[in-house]
mmCIF file of C-alpha atoms and ligand atoms in Angstrom:
data_model
loop_
_atom_site.group_PDB
_atom_site.id
_atom_site.type_symbol
_atom_site.label_atom_id
_atom_site.label_comp_id
_atom_site.label_asym_id
_atom_site.label_seq_id
_atom_site.Cartn_x
_atom_site.Cartn_y
_atom_site.Cartn_z
ATOM 1 C CA MET V 1 0.000 0.000 0.000
ATOM 2 C CA SER V 2 1.534 3.332 -0.965
ATOM 3 C CA GLU V 3 -1.352 5.842 -0.794
ATOM 4 C CA ILE V 4 -2.963 7.203 2.346
ATOM 5 C CA GLU V 5 -6.724 6.528 2.324
ATOM 6 C CA HIS V 6 -7.662 7.648 5.840
ATOM 7 C CA TYR V 7 -6.486 10.402 8.146
ATOM 8 C CA VAL V 8 -7.248 10.173 11.863
ATOM 9 C CA ALA V 9 -6.319 12.431 14.759
ATOM 10 C CA PRO V 10 -7.212 10.677 18.035
ATOM 11 C CA ALA V 11 -7.641 12.873 21.115
ATOM 12 C CA SER V 12 -6.720 10.152 23.633
ATOM 13 C CA LEU V 13 -4.375 7.215 24.093
ATOM 14 C CA ASP V 14 -7.380 4.935 24.251
ATOM 15 C CA GLU V 15 -8.529 5.990 20.764
ATOM 16 C CA ALA V 16 -4.984 5.810 19.399
ATOM 17 C CA VAL V 17 -4.324 2.209 20.477
ATOM 18 C CA ASP V 18 -7.714 1.215 19.002
ATOM 19 C CA CYS V 19 -6.795 2.854 15.727
ATOM 20 C CA LEU V 20 -3.505 0.903 15.583
ATOM 21 C CA GLN V 21 -5.538 -2.319 15.279
ATOM 22 C CA GLN V 22 -7.023 -1.215 11.926
ATOM 23 C CA GLU V 23 -6.513 -3.369 8.869
ATOM 24 C CA GLY V 24 -4.208 -2.047 6.164
ATOM 25 C CA GLY V 25 -1.767 -0.650 8.683
ATOM 26 C CA VAL V 26 -1.237 2.730 10.312
ATOM 27 C CA THR V 27 1.571 5.261 9.868
ATOM 28 C CA ILE V 28 2.105 7.380 12.967
ATOM 29 C CA LEU V 29 2.732 11.103 12.488
ATOM 30 C CA ALA V 30 4.234 13.253 15.271
ATOM 31 C CA GLY V 31 6.249 16.326 14.196
ATOM 32 C CA GLY V 32 6.656 14.961 10.653
ATOM 33 C CA THR V 33 10.278 16.171 10.320
ATOM 34 C CA ASP V 34 11.518 12.680 9.440
ATOM 35 C CA LEU V 35 8.311 11.210 8.066
ATOM 36 C CA MET V 36 7.490 13.843 5.451
ATOM 37 C CA PRO V 37 10.987 14.138 3.885
ATOM 38 C CA GLN V 38 11.213 10.312 3.789
ATOM 39 C CA LYS V 39 7.781 10.034 2.139
ATOM 40 C CA ASN V 40 8.557 12.797 -0.374
ATOM 41 C CA ALA V 41 11.867 11.127 -1.267
ATOM 42 C CA GLY V 42 10.088 7.799 -1.812
ATOM 43 C CA ARG V 43 12.022 6.108 1.003
ATOM 44 C CA LEU V 44 8.890 5.467 3.055
ATOM 45 C CA LYS V 45 5.669 3.928 1.799
ATOM 46 C CA PRO V 46 2.868 5.106 4.077
ATOM 47 C CA GLN V 47 0.253 2.661 5.334
ATOM 48 C CA ARG V 48 -3.453 2.993 4.524
ATOM 49 C CA THR V 49 -4.181 5.151 7.585
ATOM 50 C CA LEU V 50 -2.190 8.172 8.689
ATOM 51 C CA MET V 51 -2.619 8.758 12.433
ATOM 52 C CA ASN V 52 -1.664 12.213 13.697
ATOM 53 C CA ILE V 53 -0.932 11.789 17.421
ATOM 54 C CA ARG V 54 -0.243 15.448 18.223
ATOM 55 C CA GLY V 55 -3.587 15.946 20.023
ATOM 56 C CA ILE V 56 -2.979 13.233 22.647
ATOM 57 C CA ALA V 57 -2.395 14.998 25.978
ATOM 58 C CA GLU V 58 -1.182 11.781 27.709
ATOM 59 C CA LEU V 59 1.889 11.784 25.424
ATOM 60 C CA LYS V 60 3.034 15.251 26.501
ATOM 61 C CA GLY V 61 5.044 16.623 29.398
ATOM 62 C CA VAL V 62 7.914 15.811 31.736
ATOM 63 C CA THR V 63 7.216 14.516 35.254
ATOM 64 C CA LEU V 64 9.201 13.265 38.242
ATOM 65 C CA SER V 65 7.765 10.435 40.301
ATOM 66 C CA GLY V 66 9.026 7.315 42.103
ATOM 67 C CA GLY V 67 12.660 8.259 41.483
ATOM 68 C CA GLU V 68 12.174 8.455 37.697
ATOM 69 C CA ILE V 69 11.877 11.251 35.193
ATOM 70 C CA ARG V 70 9.221 10.440 32.609
ATOM 71 C CA ILE V 71 9.311 12.262 29.303
ATOM 72 C CA GLY V 72 6.263 11.972 27.062
ATOM 73 C CA ALA V 73 6.900 10.935 23.457
ATOM 74 C CA LEU V 74 5.425 14.188 22.085
ATOM 75 C CA THR V 75 7.822 16.424 24.044
ATOM 76 C CA THR V 76 9.593 18.599 21.488
ATOM 77 C CA VAL V 77 13.308 19.363 21.464
ATOM 78 C CA THR V 78 12.509 22.993 22.376
ATOM 79 C CA GLU V 79 10.388 21.844 25.331
ATOM 80 C CA LEU V 80 13.236 19.580 26.535
ATOM 81 C CA LEU V 81 15.640 22.522 26.373
ATOM 82 C CA GLU V 82 13.266 24.684 28.407
ATOM 83 C CA ASN V 83 12.301 22.081 31.011
ATOM 84 C CA SER V 84 13.763 22.632 34.498
ATOM 85 C CA LEU V 85 13.828 18.904 35.429
ATOM 86 C CA VAL V 86 15.707 18.021 32.256
ATOM 87 C CA ARG V 87 18.083 20.968 32.716
ATOM 88 C CA GLN V 88 18.796 20.000 36.321
ATOM 89 C CA HIS V 89 19.157 16.223 35.999
ATOM 90 C CA LEU V 90 19.892 15.224 32.386
ATOM 91 C CA PRO V 91 22.840 17.384 31.255
ATOM 92 C CA GLN V 92 23.865 15.255 28.266
ATOM 93 C CA LEU V 93 20.318 15.327 26.868
ATOM 94 C CA ILE V 94 20.370 19.131 27.085
ATOM 95 C CA GLU V 95 23.709 19.235 25.239
ATOM 96 C CA ALA V 96 22.287 16.987 22.506
ATOM 97 C CA CYS V 97 19.193 19.194 22.120
ATOM 98 C CA ASP V 98 21.421 22.254 22.015
ATOM 99 C CA HIS V 99 23.163 20.813 18.934
ATOM 100 C CA PHE V 100 19.962 19.584 17.288
ATOM 101 C CA ALA V 101 18.918 21.070 13.928
ATOM 102 C CA SER V 102 17.496 24.621 13.838
ATOM 103 C CA ASP V 103 14.932 26.430 16.012
ATOM 104 C CA GLN V 104 12.211 25.751 13.423
ATOM 105 C CA ILE V 105 12.858 21.974 13.508
ATOM 106 C CA ARG V 106 13.318 21.900 17.300
ATOM 107 C CA ASN V 107 9.873 23.463 17.750
ATOM 108 C CA VAL V 108 8.127 20.484 16.115
ATOM 109 C CA ALA V 109 10.580 17.551 16.301
ATOM 110 C CA THR V 110 9.587 15.215 19.129
ATOM 111 C CA LEU V 111 11.654 12.934 21.341
ATOM 112 C CA GLY V 112 9.389 10.007 20.393
ATOM 113 C CA GLY V 113 9.944 10.666 16.689
ATOM 114 C CA ASN V 114 13.710 10.791 17.144
ATOM 115 C CA ILE V 115 13.611 7.433 18.970
ATOM 116 C CA CYS V 116 11.187 5.657 16.607
ATOM 117 C CA ASN V 117 12.993 6.913 13.508
ATOM 118 C CA ALA V 118 15.938 4.903 14.899
ATOM 119 C CA SER V 119 18.663 6.636 12.927
ATOM 120 C CA PRO V 120 22.099 5.568 14.222
ATOM 121 C CA ALA V 121 22.849 9.331 14.156
ATOM 122 C CA GLY V 122 19.718 10.372 16.104
ATOM 123 C CA ASP V 123 21.070 12.918 18.568
ATOM 124 C CA THR V 124 18.968 12.094 21.631
ATOM 125 C CA LEU V 125 19.653 8.342 21.463
ATOM 126 C CA VAL V 126 23.212 8.382 22.805
ATOM 127 C CA PRO V 127 22.276 10.514 25.856
ATOM 128 C CA LEU V 128 19.296 8.223 26.530
ATOM 129 C CA LEU V 129 21.586 5.158 26.348
ATOM 130 C CA VAL V 130 24.048 6.533 28.907
ATOM 131 C CA LEU V 131 21.156 7.642 31.135
ATOM 132 C CA ASP V 132 19.847 4.025 31.302
ATOM 133 C CA ALA V 133 16.500 5.113 29.809
ATOM 134 C CA ARG V 134 13.662 2.658 29.226
ATOM 135 C CA VAL V 135 11.163 3.041 26.409
ATOM 136 C CA ASP V 136 7.507 2.820 27.434
ATOM 137 C CA LEU V 137 5.148 1.257 24.895
ATOM 138 C CA VAL V 138 1.360 1.035 24.881
ATOM 139 C CA SER V 139 -1.032 -1.184 22.936
ATOM 140 C CA ARG V 140 -4.572 -2.603 23.207
ATOM 141 C CA SER V 141 -4.893 -6.032 24.835
ATOM 142 C CA GLU V 142 -8.120 -7.708 25.946
ATOM 143 C CA GLY V 143 -9.992 -4.416 25.800
ATOM 144 C CA ARG V 144 -7.481 -2.563 27.965
ATOM 145 C CA ILE V 145 -4.445 -0.378 27.474
ATOM 146 C CA PHE V 146 -1.451 -2.689 27.907
ATOM 147 C CA ARG V 147 1.834 -1.058 28.988
ATOM 148 C CA SER V 148 5.301 -2.566 28.599
ATOM 149 C CA SER V 149 8.828 -1.242 28.740
ATOM 150 C CA MET V 150 12.373 -2.245 27.765
ATOM 151 C CA PRO V 151 15.877 -0.765 28.079
ATOM 152 C CA ILE V 152 16.455 1.597 25.168
ATOM 153 C CA GLY V 153 19.601 -0.364 24.241
ATOM 154 C CA GLU V 154 17.381 -3.344 23.356
ATOM 155 C CA PHE V 155 14.886 -1.258 21.372
ATOM 156 C CA PHE V 156 17.064 -0.574 18.307
ATOM 157 C CA VAL V 157 17.723 -3.429 15.893
ATOM 158 C CA GLY V 158 19.113 -1.598 12.834
ATOM 159 C CA PRO V 159 18.917 1.660 10.901
ATOM 160 C CA GLY V 160 15.235 2.698 10.998
ATOM 161 C CA LYS V 161 14.284 -0.561 12.749
ATOM 162 C CA THR V 162 13.083 -1.075 16.315
ATOM 163 C CA ARG V 163 11.358 -3.771 18.365
ATOM 164 C CA ARG V 164 8.108 -1.752 18.319
ATOM 165 C CA THR V 165 5.336 -3.847 16.773
ATOM 166 C CA PRO V 166 2.780 -2.215 14.422
ATOM 167 C CA VAL V 167 0.099 -2.207 17.161
ATOM 168 C CA GLU V 168 2.313 -0.399 19.688
ATOM 169 C CA LEU V 169 2.740 3.313 20.275
ATOM 170 C CA LEU V 170 5.750 4.776 22.050
ATOM 171 C CA ALA V 171 4.313 6.591 25.061
ATOM 172 C CA GLY V 172 7.611 8.018 26.309
ATOM 173 C CA VAL V 173 10.821 7.227 28.155
ATOM 174 C CA SER V 174 11.563 6.703 31.848
ATOM 175 C CA ILE V 175 14.965 7.693 33.203
ATOM 176 C CA PRO V 176 16.245 6.911 36.712
ATOM 177 C CA LEU V 177 16.920 10.140 38.604
ATOM 178 C CA THR V 178 20.638 10.902 38.376
ATOM 179 C CA PRO V 179 22.364 10.743 41.812
ATOM 180 C CA GLU V 180 24.466 13.344 43.607
ATOM 181 C CA ASN V 181 27.902 13.977 42.038
ATOM 182 C CA TYR V 182 26.580 12.796 38.653
ATOM 183 C CA LEU V 183 28.296 14.159 35.536
ATOM 184 C CA GLY V 184 26.981 13.872 32.007
ATOM 185 C CA ARG V 185 28.373 15.147 28.706
ATOM 186 C CA PHE V 186 27.508 14.794 25.017
ATOM 187 C CA PHE V 187 29.656 15.843 22.046
ATOM 188 C CA LYS V 188 28.662 15.696 18.397
ATOM 189 C CA PHE V 189 31.069 16.028 15.496
ATOM 190 C CA GLY V 190 29.813 17.017 12.064
ATOM 191 C CA THR V 191 31.379 18.578 9.024
ATOM 192 C CA ARG V 192 29.497 21.861 9.684
ATOM 193 C CA PRO V 193 29.258 23.610 13.072
ATOM 194 C CA ALA V 194 25.426 23.681 12.927
ATOM 195 C CA LEU V 195 22.502 21.979 11.188
ATOM 196 C CA ASP V 196 24.501 18.859 10.480
ATOM 197 C CA ILE V 197 23.976 15.140 10.928
ATOM 198 C CA SER V 198 26.514 13.641 13.338
ATOM 199 C CA THR V 199 29.601 12.080 11.755
ATOM 200 C CA ILE V 200 30.017 10.617 15.196
ATOM 201 C CA SER V 201 28.620 11.485 18.609
ATOM 202 C CA ILE V 202 29.727 10.427 22.080
ATOM 203 C CA GLY V 203 27.919 10.463 25.402
ATOM 204 C CA PHE V 204 29.297 10.061 28.904
ATOM 205 C CA GLY V 205 27.518 9.524 32.228
ATOM 206 C CA GLY V 206 28.819 8.607 35.657
ATOM 207 C CA ILE V 207 29.385 9.551 39.265
ATOM 208 C CA LYS V 208 32.612 11.334 40.202
ATOM 209 C CA LYS V 209 33.157 11.283 43.941
ATOM 210 C CA ASP V 210 36.492 12.206 45.537
ATOM 211 C CA GLY V 211 37.932 12.030 42.020
ATOM 212 C CA ILE V 212 36.887 8.369 41.488
ATOM 213 C CA LEU V 213 34.456 7.364 38.745
ATOM 214 C CA SER V 214 31.631 4.884 39.234
ATOM 215 C CA LYS V 215 28.553 3.712 37.300
ATOM 216 C CA VAL V 216 30.354 4.819 34.124
ATOM 217 C CA ARG V 217 28.453 4.793 30.847
ATOM 218 C CA VAL V 218 29.981 5.608 27.440
ATOM 219 C CA ALA V 219 28.079 5.372 24.161
ATOM 220 C CA PHE V 220 28.612 6.336 20.523
ATOM 221 C CA GLY V 221 26.249 7.377 17.740
ATOM 222 C CA ALA V 222 26.677 7.180 13.947
ATOM 223 C CA VAL V 223 29.359 4.479 14.129
ATOM 224 C CA ALA V 224 27.248 1.324 13.644
ATOM 225 C CA ALA V 225 23.781 0.163 12.602
ATOM 226 C CA THR V 226 22.420 1.338 15.963
ATOM 227 C CA PRO V 227 23.766 3.631 18.682
ATOM 228 C CA VAL V 228 26.113 1.525 20.837
ATOM 229 C CA ARG V 229 27.371 1.329 24.420
ATOM 230 C CA ALA V 230 31.173 0.941 24.710
ATOM 231 C CA PHE V 231 31.345 -1.619 27.529
ATOM 232 C CA ARG V 232 35.127 -2.180 27.450
ATOM 233 C CA THR V 233 35.765 1.560 27.562
ATOM 234 C CA GLU V 234 33.407 1.824 30.533
ATOM 235 C CA ALA V 235 35.352 -0.964 32.295
ATOM 236 C CA ALA V 236 38.627 0.893 31.626
ATOM 237 C CA LEU V 237 37.198 3.860 33.570
ATOM 238 C CA GLU V 238 35.164 2.242 36.346
ATOM 239 C CA GLY V 239 36.638 2.758 39.830
ATOM 240 C CA ARG V 240 39.506 4.907 38.540
ATOM 241 C CA SER V 241 40.524 8.532 38.812
ATOM 242 C CA LEU V 242 40.858 10.433 35.562
ATOM 243 C CA ASP V 243 44.608 10.919 35.319
ATOM 244 C CA GLU V 244 46.395 11.220 31.981
ATOM 245 C CA ALA V 245 47.234 7.502 31.772
ATOM 246 C CA THR V 246 43.632 6.398 32.444
ATOM 247 C CA ILE V 247 42.291 8.821 29.835
ATOM 248 C CA ALA V 248 44.840 7.652 27.237
ATOM 249 C CA ALA V 249 44.065 3.984 27.955
ATOM 250 C CA ALA V 250 40.289 4.553 27.743
ATOM 251 C CA ALA V 251 40.606 6.485 24.449
ATOM 252 C CA ALA V 252 42.733 3.660 22.976
ATOM 253 C CA THR V 253 40.213 1.060 24.209
ATOM 254 C CA ALA V 254 37.354 2.991 22.566
ATOM 255 C CA ARG V 255 39.248 3.115 19.255
ATOM 256 C CA ASP V 256 39.810 -0.674 19.391
ATOM 257 C CA GLU V 257 36.348 -1.558 20.664
ATOM 258 C CA VAL V 258 34.149 0.262 18.175
ATOM 259 C CA SER V 259 34.069 -0.942 14.550
ATOM 260 C CA PRO V 260 32.723 2.070 12.715
ATOM 261 C CA ILE V 261 31.013 2.184 9.344
ATOM 262 C CA ASP V 262 32.206 3.706 6.058
ATOM 263 C CA ASP V 263 29.607 6.030 4.544
ATOM 264 C CA VAL V 264 29.177 9.322 2.689
ATOM 265 C CA ARG V 265 29.963 11.362 5.802
ATOM 266 C CA ALA V 266 33.273 9.674 6.765
ATOM 267 C CA SER V 267 35.457 6.626 6.234
ATOM 268 C CA ALA V 268 35.759 3.974 8.949
ATOM 269 C CA TRP V 269 39.420 4.978 9.451
ATOM 270 C CA TYR V 270 38.492 8.638 10.012
ATOM 271 C CA ARG V 271 35.719 7.660 12.412
ATOM 272 C CA LYS V 272 38.190 5.555 14.443
ATOM 273 C CA GLU V 273 40.445 8.615 14.800
ATOM 274 C CA LEU V 274 37.408 10.683 15.842
ATOM 275 C CA ILE V 275 36.387 8.039 18.382
ATOM 276 C CA HIS V 276 39.860 8.193 19.947
ATOM 277 C CA ASN V 277 40.100 11.983 19.950
ATOM 278 C CA MET V 278 36.560 12.653 21.121
ATOM 279 C CA THR V 279 36.817 10.081 23.916
ATOM 280 C CA LYS V 280 39.955 11.839 25.099
ATOM 281 C CA ARG V 281 38.304 15.247 24.806
ATOM 282 C CA ILE V 282 35.136 14.296 26.692
ATOM 283 C CA LEU V 283 37.182 12.648 29.473
ATOM 284 C CA ASP V 284 39.397 15.761 29.760
ATOM 285 C CA HIS V 285 36.210 17.760 30.344
ATOM 286 C CA VAL V 286 34.966 15.280 32.947
ATOM 287 C CA ALA V 287 38.378 15.384 34.682
ATOM 288 C CA ASP V 288 38.184 19.192 34.900
ATOM 289 C CA ALA V 289 34.549 19.291 36.059
HETATM 290 C C1 FAD A 1 16.420 19.979 8.433
HETATM 291 C C2 FAD A 1 16.428 18.837 9.408
HETATM 292 C C3 FAD A 1 17.425 18.796 10.377
HETATM 293 C C4 FAD A 1 17.472 17.742 11.285
HETATM 294 N N1 FAD A 1 18.466 17.743 12.225
HETATM 295 C C5 FAD A 1 18.515 16.736 13.126
HETATM 296 C C6 FAD A 1 19.550 16.725 14.117
HETATM 297 O O1 FAD A 1 20.371 17.645 14.234
HETATM 298 N N2 FAD A 1 19.580 15.663 14.970
HETATM 299 C C7 FAD A 1 18.690 14.642 14.891
HETATM 300 O O2 FAD A 1 18.776 13.703 15.688
HETATM 301 N N3 FAD A 1 17.697 14.638 13.968
HETATM 302 C C8 FAD A 1 17.579 15.661 13.092
HETATM 303 N N4 FAD A 1 16.582 15.664 12.150
HETATM 304 C C9 FAD A 1 15.627 14.536 12.094
HETATM 305 C C10 FAD A 1 14.278 14.781 12.853
HETATM 306 O O3 FAD A 1 14.022 16.148 13.031
HETATM 307 C C11 FAD A 1 14.282 14.095 14.238
HETATM 308 O O4 FAD A 1 14.568 12.729 14.140
HETATM 309 C C12 FAD A 1 12.952 14.311 14.989
HETATM 310 O O5 FAD A 1 13.150 14.105 16.373
HETATM 311 C C13 FAD A 1 11.809 13.418 14.516
HETATM 312 O O6 FAD A 1 10.672 13.707 15.295
HETATM 313 P P1 FAD A 1 9.249 13.980 14.645
HETATM 314 O O7 FAD A 1 8.318 14.289 15.768
HETATM 315 O O8 FAD A 1 9.319 14.998 13.578
HETATM 316 O O9 FAD A 1 8.962 12.548 14.054
HETATM 317 P P2 FAD A 1 8.069 12.072 12.770
HETATM 318 O O10 FAD A 1 8.731 12.504 11.518
HETATM 319 O O11 FAD A 1 6.661 12.495 12.980
HETATM 320 O O12 FAD A 1 8.199 10.507 12.966
HETATM 321 C C14 FAD A 1 9.418 9.833 12.811
HETATM 322 C C15 FAD A 1 9.175 8.325 12.865
HETATM 323 O O13 FAD A 1 8.777 7.912 14.162
HETATM 324 C C16 FAD A 1 7.450 7.349 14.147
HETATM 325 N N5 FAD A 1 6.817 7.861 15.374
HETATM 326 C C17 FAD A 1 6.781 9.144 15.794
HETATM 327 N N6 FAD A 1 6.252 9.224 17.031
HETATM 328 C C18 FAD A 1 5.929 7.945 17.388
HETATM 329 C C19 FAD A 1 5.354 7.375 18.560
HETATM 330 N N7 FAD A 1 5.018 8.116 19.638
HETATM 331 N N8 FAD A 1 5.161 6.032 18.598
HETATM 332 C C20 FAD A 1 5.530 5.260 17.542
HETATM 333 N N9 FAD A 1 6.077 5.746 16.410
HETATM 334 C C21 FAD A 1 6.287 7.081 16.336
HETATM 335 C C22 FAD A 1 6.821 7.826 12.853
HETATM 336 O O14 FAD A 1 5.839 6.926 12.383
HETATM 337 C C23 FAD A 1 8.048 7.877 11.941
HETATM 338 O O15 FAD A 1 8.357 6.573 11.487
HETATM 339 C C24 FAD A 1 16.485 16.703 11.228
HETATM 340 C C25 FAD A 1 15.466 16.769 10.272
HETATM 341 C C26 FAD A 1 15.442 17.814 9.379
HETATM 342 C C27 FAD A 1 14.320 17.849 8.346
#
């Protein structure tokens, strides 16, 4: 099916999960900043029904409860940048949003769209990985709204591909509240200083107490089919202080551990050099913080 026959705009989650059961399939529209260019370029064949989810209040907003920050799927990049909870607790997500597209795109692009588009270069994905985020999905089961969740690292299976089934909607993400002495950073490297897709991106998260790192998370974007955690690099940092030797060893481990892709934006060799240099740079910043 390549032509849209029906357009629906549910006002509630209940209506939306019902709509997802329709025959002929449903294409979900949030901000449209990925969907529309992909459709116009012929890279995406829409399903019979186009479902605009922008009117669903339950998918909006940022809340703190039970030690978790919950961000609704429809939260825009601009709203993330302006939110006090996100600014206070999720520094690497703020840095990613600060390097995201232009003001016009940020005003409509949603967090849920960035996640479900599943680009290896999606800028919010690396911060969400190092923040141990879980994706929250909703569907209709036995007449009720059925909720499930999974670690975001398990959600991505390839470029543009996730574990979301056609009858599920992404409701949002849940992120454990970051503890005291938590440090988070995100760097993105592109060929232009602004409005560019990442050639690579790196995220860091961890606790630095009395100079010693713990609960270290390091992840990279735009180096593989999905954003990836760098587990060996994390192990090279865990329980250590960030002296020159530790930083050099961790940067070398990252270069060995990640097997980047060759594509139009950079060769694998160049990406390996970037991985080394950006790991060193982000760790220098963490050491000075
Ligand atoms: C000029 C330009 C610059 C850009 N710059 C950047 C950039 O710097 N960094 C970056 O990461 N991206 C960038 N993008 C890509 C895009 O803006 C983001 O990925 C954005 O977050 C997508 O969100 P959206 O709300 O527009 O999603 P949509 O286009 O509406 O949807 C994207 C995909 O997700 C699905 N979807 C959306 N919401 C849900 C949901 N709740 N549940 C299930 N499925 C859902 C849709 O069906 C579709 O497949 C850019 C795009 C443009 C056009």
